[in-house]
Short mmCIF file of N, CA, C and O in Angstrom, two decimals:
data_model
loop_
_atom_site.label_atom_id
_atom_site.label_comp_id
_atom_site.label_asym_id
_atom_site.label_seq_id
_atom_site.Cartn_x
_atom_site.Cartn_y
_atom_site.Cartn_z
N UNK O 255 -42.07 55.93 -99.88
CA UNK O 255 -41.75 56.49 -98.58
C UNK O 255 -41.43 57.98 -98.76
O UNK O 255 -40.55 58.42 -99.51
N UNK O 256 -42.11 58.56 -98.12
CA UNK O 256 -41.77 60.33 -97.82
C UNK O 256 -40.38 60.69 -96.80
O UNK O 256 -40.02 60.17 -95.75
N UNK O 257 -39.77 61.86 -97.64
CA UNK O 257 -39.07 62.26 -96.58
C UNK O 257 -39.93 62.89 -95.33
O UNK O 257 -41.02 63.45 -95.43
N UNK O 258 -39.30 62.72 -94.36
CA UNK O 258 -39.71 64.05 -93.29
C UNK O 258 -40.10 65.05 -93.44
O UNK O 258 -41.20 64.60 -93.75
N UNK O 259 -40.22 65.95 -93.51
CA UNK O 259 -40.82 67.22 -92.74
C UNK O 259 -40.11 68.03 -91.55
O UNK O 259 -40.48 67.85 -90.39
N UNK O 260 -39.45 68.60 -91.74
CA UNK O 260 -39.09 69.65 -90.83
C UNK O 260 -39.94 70.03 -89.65
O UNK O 260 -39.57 69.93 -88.47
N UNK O 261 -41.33 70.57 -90.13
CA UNK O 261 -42.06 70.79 -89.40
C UNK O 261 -43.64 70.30 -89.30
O UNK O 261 -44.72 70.87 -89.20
N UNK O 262 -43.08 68.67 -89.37
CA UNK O 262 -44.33 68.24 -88.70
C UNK O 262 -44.95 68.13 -87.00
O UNK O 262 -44.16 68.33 -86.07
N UNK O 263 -46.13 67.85 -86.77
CA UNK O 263 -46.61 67.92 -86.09
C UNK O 263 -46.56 66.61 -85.17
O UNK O 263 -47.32 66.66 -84.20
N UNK O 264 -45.91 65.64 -85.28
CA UNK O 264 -45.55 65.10 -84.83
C UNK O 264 -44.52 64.32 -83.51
O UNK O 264 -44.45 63.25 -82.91
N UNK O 265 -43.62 66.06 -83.56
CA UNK O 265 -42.95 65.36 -82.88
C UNK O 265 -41.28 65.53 -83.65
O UNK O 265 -40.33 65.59 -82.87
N UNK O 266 -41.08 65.59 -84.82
CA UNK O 266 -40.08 65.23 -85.92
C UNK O 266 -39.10 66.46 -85.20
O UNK O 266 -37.93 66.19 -84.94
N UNK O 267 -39.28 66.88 -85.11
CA UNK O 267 -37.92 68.49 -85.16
C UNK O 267 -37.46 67.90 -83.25
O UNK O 267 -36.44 68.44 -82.83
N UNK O 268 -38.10 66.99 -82.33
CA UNK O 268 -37.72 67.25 -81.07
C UNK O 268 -35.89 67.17 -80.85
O UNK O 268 -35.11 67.73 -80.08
N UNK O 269 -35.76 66.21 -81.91
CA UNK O 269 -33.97 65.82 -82.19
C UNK O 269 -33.47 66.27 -82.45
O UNK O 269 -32.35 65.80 -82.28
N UNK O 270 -33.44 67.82 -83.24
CA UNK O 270 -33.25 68.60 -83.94
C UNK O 270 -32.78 70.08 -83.22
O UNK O 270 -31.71 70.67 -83.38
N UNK O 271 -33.86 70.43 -82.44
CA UNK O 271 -33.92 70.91 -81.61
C UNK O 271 -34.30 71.48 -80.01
O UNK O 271 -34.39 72.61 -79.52
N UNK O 272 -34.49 69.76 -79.36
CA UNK O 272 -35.03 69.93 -78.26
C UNK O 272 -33.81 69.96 -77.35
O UNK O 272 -32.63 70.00 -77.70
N UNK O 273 -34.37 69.93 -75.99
CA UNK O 273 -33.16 70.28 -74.67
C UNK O 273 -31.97 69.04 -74.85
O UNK O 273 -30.86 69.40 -74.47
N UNK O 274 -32.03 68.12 -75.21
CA UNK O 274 -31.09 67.36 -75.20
C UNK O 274 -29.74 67.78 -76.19
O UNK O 274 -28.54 67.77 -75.91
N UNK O 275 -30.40 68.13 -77.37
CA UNK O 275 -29.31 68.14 -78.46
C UNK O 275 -28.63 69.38 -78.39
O UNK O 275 -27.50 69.59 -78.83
N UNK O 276 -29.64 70.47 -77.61
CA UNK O 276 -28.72 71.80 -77.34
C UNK O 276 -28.13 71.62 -75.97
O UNK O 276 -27.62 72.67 -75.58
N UNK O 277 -28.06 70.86 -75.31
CA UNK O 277 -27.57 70.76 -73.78
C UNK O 277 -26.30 69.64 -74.17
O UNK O 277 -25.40 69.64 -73.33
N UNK O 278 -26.11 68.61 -75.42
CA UNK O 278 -25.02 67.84 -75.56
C UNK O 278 -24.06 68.70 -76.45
O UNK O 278 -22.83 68.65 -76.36
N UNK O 279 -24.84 69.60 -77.43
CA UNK O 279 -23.90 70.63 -78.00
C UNK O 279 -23.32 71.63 -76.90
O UNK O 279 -22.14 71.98 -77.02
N UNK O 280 -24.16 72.14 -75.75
CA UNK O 280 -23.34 72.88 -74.95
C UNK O 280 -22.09 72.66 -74.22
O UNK O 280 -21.12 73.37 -73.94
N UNK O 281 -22.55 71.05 -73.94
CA UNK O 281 -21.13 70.64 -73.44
C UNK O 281 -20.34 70.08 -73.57
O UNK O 281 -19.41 69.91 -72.79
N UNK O 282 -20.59 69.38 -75.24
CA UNK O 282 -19.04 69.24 -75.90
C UNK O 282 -18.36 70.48 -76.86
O UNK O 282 -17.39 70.24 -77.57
N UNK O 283 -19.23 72.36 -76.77
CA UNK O 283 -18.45 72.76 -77.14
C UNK O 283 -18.22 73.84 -75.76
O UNK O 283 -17.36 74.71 -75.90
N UNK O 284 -18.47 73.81 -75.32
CA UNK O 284 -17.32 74.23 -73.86
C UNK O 284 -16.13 73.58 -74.08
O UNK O 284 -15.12 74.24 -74.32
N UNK O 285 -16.11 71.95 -74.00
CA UNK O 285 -15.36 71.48 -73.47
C UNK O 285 -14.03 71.19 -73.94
O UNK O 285 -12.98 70.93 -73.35
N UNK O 286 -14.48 71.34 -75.71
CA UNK O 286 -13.63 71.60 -76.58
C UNK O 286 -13.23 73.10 -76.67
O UNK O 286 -12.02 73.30 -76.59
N UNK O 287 -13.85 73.93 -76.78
CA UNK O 287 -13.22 75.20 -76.65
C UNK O 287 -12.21 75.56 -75.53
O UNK O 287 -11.19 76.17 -75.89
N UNK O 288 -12.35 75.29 -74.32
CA UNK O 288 -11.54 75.36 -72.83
C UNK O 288 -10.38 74.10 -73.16
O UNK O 288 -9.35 74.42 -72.57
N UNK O 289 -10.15 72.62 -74.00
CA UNK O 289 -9.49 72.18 -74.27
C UNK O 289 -8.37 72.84 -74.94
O UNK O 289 -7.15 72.80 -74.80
N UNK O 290 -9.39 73.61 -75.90
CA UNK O 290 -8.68 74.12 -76.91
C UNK O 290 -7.63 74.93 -76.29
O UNK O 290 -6.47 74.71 -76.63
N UNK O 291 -7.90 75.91 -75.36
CA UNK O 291 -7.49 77.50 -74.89
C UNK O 291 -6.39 76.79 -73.65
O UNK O 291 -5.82 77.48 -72.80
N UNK O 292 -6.27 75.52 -73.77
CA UNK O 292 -5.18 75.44 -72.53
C UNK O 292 -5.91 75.38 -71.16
O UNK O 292 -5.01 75.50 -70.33
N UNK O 293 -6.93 75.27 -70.60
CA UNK O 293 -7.92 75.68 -69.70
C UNK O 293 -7.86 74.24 -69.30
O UNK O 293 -7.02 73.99 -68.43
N UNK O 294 -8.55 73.28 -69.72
CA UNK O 294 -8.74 71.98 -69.28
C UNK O 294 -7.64 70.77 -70.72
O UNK O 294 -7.42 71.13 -71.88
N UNK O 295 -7.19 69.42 -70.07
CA UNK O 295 -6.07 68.67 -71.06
C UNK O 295 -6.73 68.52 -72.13
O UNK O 295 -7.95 68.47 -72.20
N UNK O 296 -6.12 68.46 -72.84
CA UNK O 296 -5.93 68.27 -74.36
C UNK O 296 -6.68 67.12 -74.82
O UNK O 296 -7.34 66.99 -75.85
N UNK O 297 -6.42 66.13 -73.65
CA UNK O 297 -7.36 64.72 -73.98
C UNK O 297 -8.48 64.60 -73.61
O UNK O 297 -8.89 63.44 -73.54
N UNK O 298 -9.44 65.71 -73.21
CA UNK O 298 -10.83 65.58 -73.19
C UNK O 298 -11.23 66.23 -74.59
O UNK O 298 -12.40 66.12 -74.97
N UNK O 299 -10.51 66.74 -75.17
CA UNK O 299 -11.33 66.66 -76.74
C UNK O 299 -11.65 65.70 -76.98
O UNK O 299 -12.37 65.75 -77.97
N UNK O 300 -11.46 64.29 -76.45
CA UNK O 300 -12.09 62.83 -77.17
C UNK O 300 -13.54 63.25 -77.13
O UNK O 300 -14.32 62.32 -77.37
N UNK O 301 -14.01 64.22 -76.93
CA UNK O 301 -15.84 64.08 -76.60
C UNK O 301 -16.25 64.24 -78.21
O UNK O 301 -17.04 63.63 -78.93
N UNK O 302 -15.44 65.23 -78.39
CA UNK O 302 -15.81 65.90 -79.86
C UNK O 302 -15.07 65.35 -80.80
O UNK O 302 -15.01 66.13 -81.75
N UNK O 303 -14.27 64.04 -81.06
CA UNK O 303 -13.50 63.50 -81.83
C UNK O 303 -14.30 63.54 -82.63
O UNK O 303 -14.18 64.61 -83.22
N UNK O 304 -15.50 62.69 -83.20
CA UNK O 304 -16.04 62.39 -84.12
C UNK O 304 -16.38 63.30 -85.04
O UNK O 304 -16.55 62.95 -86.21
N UNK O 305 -16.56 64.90 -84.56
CA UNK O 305 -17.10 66.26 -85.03
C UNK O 305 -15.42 66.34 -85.34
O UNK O 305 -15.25 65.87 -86.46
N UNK O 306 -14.31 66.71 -84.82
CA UNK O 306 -12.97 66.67 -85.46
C UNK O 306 -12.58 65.54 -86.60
O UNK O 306 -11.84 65.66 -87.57
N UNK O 307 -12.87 65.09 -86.41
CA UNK O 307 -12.91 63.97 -87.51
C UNK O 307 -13.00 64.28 -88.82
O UNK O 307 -12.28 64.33 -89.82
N UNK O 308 -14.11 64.49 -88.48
CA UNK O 308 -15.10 64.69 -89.83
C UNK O 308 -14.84 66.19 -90.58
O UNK O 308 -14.98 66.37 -91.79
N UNK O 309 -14.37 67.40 -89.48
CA UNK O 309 -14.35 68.58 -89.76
C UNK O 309 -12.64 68.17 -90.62
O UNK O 309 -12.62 68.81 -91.67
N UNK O 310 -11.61 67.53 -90.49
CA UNK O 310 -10.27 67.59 -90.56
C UNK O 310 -10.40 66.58 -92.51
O UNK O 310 -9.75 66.88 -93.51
N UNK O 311 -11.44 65.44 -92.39
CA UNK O 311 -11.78 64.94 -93.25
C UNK O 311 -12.56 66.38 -95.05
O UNK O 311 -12.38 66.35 -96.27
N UNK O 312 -13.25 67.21 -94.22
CA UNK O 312 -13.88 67.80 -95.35
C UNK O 312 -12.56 68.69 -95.46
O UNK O 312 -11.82 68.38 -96.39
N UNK O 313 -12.16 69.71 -94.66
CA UNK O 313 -10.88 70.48 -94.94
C UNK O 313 -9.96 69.96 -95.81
O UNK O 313 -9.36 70.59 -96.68
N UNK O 314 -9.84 68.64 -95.51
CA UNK O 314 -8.25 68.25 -96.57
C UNK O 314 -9.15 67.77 -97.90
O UNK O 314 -8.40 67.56 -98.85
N UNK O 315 -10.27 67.57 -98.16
CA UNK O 315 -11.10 67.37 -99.52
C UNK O 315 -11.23 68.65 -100.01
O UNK O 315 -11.14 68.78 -101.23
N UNK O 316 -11.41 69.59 -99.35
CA UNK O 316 -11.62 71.19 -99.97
C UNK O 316 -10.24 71.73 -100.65
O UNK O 316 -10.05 72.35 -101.69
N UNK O 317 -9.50 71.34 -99.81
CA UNK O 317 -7.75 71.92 -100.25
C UNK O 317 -7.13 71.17 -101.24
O UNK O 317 -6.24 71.59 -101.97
N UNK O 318 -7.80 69.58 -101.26
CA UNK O 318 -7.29 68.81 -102.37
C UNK O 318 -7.41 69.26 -103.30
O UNK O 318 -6.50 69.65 -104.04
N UNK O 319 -8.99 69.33 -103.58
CA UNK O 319 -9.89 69.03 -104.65
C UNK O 319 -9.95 70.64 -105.11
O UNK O 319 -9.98 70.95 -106.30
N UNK O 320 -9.96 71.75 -103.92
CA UNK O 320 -10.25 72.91 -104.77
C UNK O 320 -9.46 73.70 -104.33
O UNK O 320 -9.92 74.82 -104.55
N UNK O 321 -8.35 73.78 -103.73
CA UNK O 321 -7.49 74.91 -102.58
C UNK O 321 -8.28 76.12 -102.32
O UNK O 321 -8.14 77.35 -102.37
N UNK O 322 -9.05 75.36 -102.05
CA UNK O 322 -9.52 75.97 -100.38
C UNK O 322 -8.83 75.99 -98.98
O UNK O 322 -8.70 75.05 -98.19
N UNK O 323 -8.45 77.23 -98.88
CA UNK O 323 -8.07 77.16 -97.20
C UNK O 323 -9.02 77.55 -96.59
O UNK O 323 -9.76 78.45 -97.00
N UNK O 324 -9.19 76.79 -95.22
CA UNK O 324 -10.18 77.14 -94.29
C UNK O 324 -9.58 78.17 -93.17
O UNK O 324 -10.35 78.83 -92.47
N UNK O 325 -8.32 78.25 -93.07
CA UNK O 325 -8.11 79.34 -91.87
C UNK O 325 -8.60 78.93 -90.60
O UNK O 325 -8.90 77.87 -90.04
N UNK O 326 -8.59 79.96 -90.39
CA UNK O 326 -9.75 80.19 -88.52
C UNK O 326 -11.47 79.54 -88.75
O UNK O 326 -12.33 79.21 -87.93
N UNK O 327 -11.45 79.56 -90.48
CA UNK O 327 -12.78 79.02 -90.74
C UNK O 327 -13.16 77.69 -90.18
O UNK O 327 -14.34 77.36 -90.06
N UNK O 328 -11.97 76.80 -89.79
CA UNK O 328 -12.69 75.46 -89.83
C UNK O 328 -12.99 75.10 -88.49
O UNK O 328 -13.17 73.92 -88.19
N UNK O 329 -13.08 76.42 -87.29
CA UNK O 329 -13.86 76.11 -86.44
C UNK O 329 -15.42 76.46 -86.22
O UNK O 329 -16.04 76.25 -85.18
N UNK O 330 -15.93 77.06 -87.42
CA UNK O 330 -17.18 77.13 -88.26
C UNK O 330 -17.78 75.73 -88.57
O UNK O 330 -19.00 75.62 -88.57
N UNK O 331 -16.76 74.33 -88.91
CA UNK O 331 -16.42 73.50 -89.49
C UNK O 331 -17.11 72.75 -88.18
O UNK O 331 -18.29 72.43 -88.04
N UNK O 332 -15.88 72.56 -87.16
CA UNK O 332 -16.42 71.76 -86.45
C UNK O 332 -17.31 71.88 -85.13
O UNK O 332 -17.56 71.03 -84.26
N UNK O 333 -17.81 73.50 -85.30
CA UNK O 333 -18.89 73.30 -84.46
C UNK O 333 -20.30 73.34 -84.98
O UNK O 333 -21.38 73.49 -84.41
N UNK O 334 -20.03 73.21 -85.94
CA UNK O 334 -21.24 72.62 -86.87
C UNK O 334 -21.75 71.10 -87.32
O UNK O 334 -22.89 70.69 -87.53
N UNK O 335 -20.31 70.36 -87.39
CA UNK O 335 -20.28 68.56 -86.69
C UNK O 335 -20.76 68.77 -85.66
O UNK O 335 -21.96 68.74 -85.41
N UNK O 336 -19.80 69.02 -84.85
CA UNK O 336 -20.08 69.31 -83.32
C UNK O 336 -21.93 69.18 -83.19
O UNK O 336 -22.53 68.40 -82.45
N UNK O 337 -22.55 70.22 -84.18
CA UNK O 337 -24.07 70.01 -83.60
C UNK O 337 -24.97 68.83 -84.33
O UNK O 337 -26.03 68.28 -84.03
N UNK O 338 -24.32 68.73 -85.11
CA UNK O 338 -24.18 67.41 -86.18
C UNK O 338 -24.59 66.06 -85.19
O UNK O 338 -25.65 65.44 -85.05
N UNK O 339 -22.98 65.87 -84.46
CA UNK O 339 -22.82 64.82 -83.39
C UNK O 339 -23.96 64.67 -82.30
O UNK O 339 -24.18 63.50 -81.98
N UNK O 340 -24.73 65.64 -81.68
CA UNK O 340 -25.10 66.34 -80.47
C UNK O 340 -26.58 65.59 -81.00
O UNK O 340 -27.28 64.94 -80.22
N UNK O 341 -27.01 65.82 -82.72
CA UNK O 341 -28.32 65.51 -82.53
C UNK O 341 -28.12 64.20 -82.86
O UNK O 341 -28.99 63.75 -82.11
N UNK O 342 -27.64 63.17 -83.41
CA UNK O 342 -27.51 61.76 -83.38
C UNK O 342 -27.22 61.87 -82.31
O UNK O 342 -28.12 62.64 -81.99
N UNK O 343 -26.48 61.68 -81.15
CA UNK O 343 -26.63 61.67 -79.51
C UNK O 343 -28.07 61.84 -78.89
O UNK O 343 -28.36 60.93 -78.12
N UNK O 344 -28.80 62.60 -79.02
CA UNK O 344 -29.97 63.27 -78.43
C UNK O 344 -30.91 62.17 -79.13
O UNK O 344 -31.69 61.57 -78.40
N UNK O 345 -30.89 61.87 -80.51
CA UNK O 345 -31.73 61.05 -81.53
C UNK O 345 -31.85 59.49 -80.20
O UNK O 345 -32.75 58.86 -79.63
N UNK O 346 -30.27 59.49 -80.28
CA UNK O 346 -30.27 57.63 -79.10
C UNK O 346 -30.52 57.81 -78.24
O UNK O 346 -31.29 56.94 -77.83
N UNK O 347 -30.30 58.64 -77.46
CA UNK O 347 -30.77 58.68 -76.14
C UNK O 347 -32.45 59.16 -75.85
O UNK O 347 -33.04 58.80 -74.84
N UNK O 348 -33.06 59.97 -76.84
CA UNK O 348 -34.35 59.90 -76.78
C UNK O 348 -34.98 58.33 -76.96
O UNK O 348 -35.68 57.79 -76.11
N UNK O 349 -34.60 57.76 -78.20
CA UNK O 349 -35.10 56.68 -78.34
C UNK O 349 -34.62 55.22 -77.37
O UNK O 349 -35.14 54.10 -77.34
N UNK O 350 -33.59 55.70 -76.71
CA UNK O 350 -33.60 54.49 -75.85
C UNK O 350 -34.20 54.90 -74.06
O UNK O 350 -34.44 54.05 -73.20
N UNK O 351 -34.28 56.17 -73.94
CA UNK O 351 -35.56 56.55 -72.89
C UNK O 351 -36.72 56.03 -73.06
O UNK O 351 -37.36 55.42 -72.20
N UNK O 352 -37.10 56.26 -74.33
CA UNK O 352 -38.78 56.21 -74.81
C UNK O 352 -38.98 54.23 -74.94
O UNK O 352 -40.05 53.62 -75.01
N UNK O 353 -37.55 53.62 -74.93
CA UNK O 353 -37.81 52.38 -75.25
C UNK O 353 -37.80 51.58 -73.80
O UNK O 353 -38.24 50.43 -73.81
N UNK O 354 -37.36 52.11 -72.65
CA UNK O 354 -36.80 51.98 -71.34
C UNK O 354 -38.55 52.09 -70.50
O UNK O 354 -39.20 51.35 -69.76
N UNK O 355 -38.67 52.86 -70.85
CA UNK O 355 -39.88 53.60 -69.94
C UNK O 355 -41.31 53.82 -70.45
O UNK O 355 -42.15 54.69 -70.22
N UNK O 356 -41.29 52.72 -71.24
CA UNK O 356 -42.47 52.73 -71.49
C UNK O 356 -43.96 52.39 -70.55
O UNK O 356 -45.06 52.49 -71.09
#
């Protein structure tokens, strides 16, 4: 079995970077950012938990393992889950459109 291809012709990159995965990244990082800033409650960050998660998970492995501080860096961190999250989102929901409507 082959890996993927980045840029096949197929179709392969649409999850990656089509309207869905940049339109679910747009609006779980609004929504976390305006969470963040006091703007909207605190408890709609649940959108982006999984991208916090994961960003709070590598930070305390970096500081363990190598003291590394991340600073202001580790919102580098999690809006990079953040787009992480957005294309597994975009990945299911393409494939359960395409399985719906056939």
């Amino acid at each position: 079995m082959n890996a993927p291809s980045l840029s096949t012709s197929d179709g392969g990159t649409r999850w990656l970077w089509g309207r869905v995965t940049l339109a679910v990244f747009a609006v779980t990082g609004v929504v976390v950012a305006l969470a963040e800033w006091g703007v909207l409650p605190r408890d709609v960050m649940v959108v982006g938990a999984p991208a916090i998660i994961a960003t709070l998970l590598v930070d305390t492995f970096l500081y363990n393992e190598f003291l590394v501080r991340t600073g202001d860096g580790i919102w580098l961190l999690v809006y990079g889950f953040l787009f992480v999250q957005s294309v597994v989102v975009a990945a299911v929901v393409t494939k359960l459109v395409s399985l719906n409507w056939r």
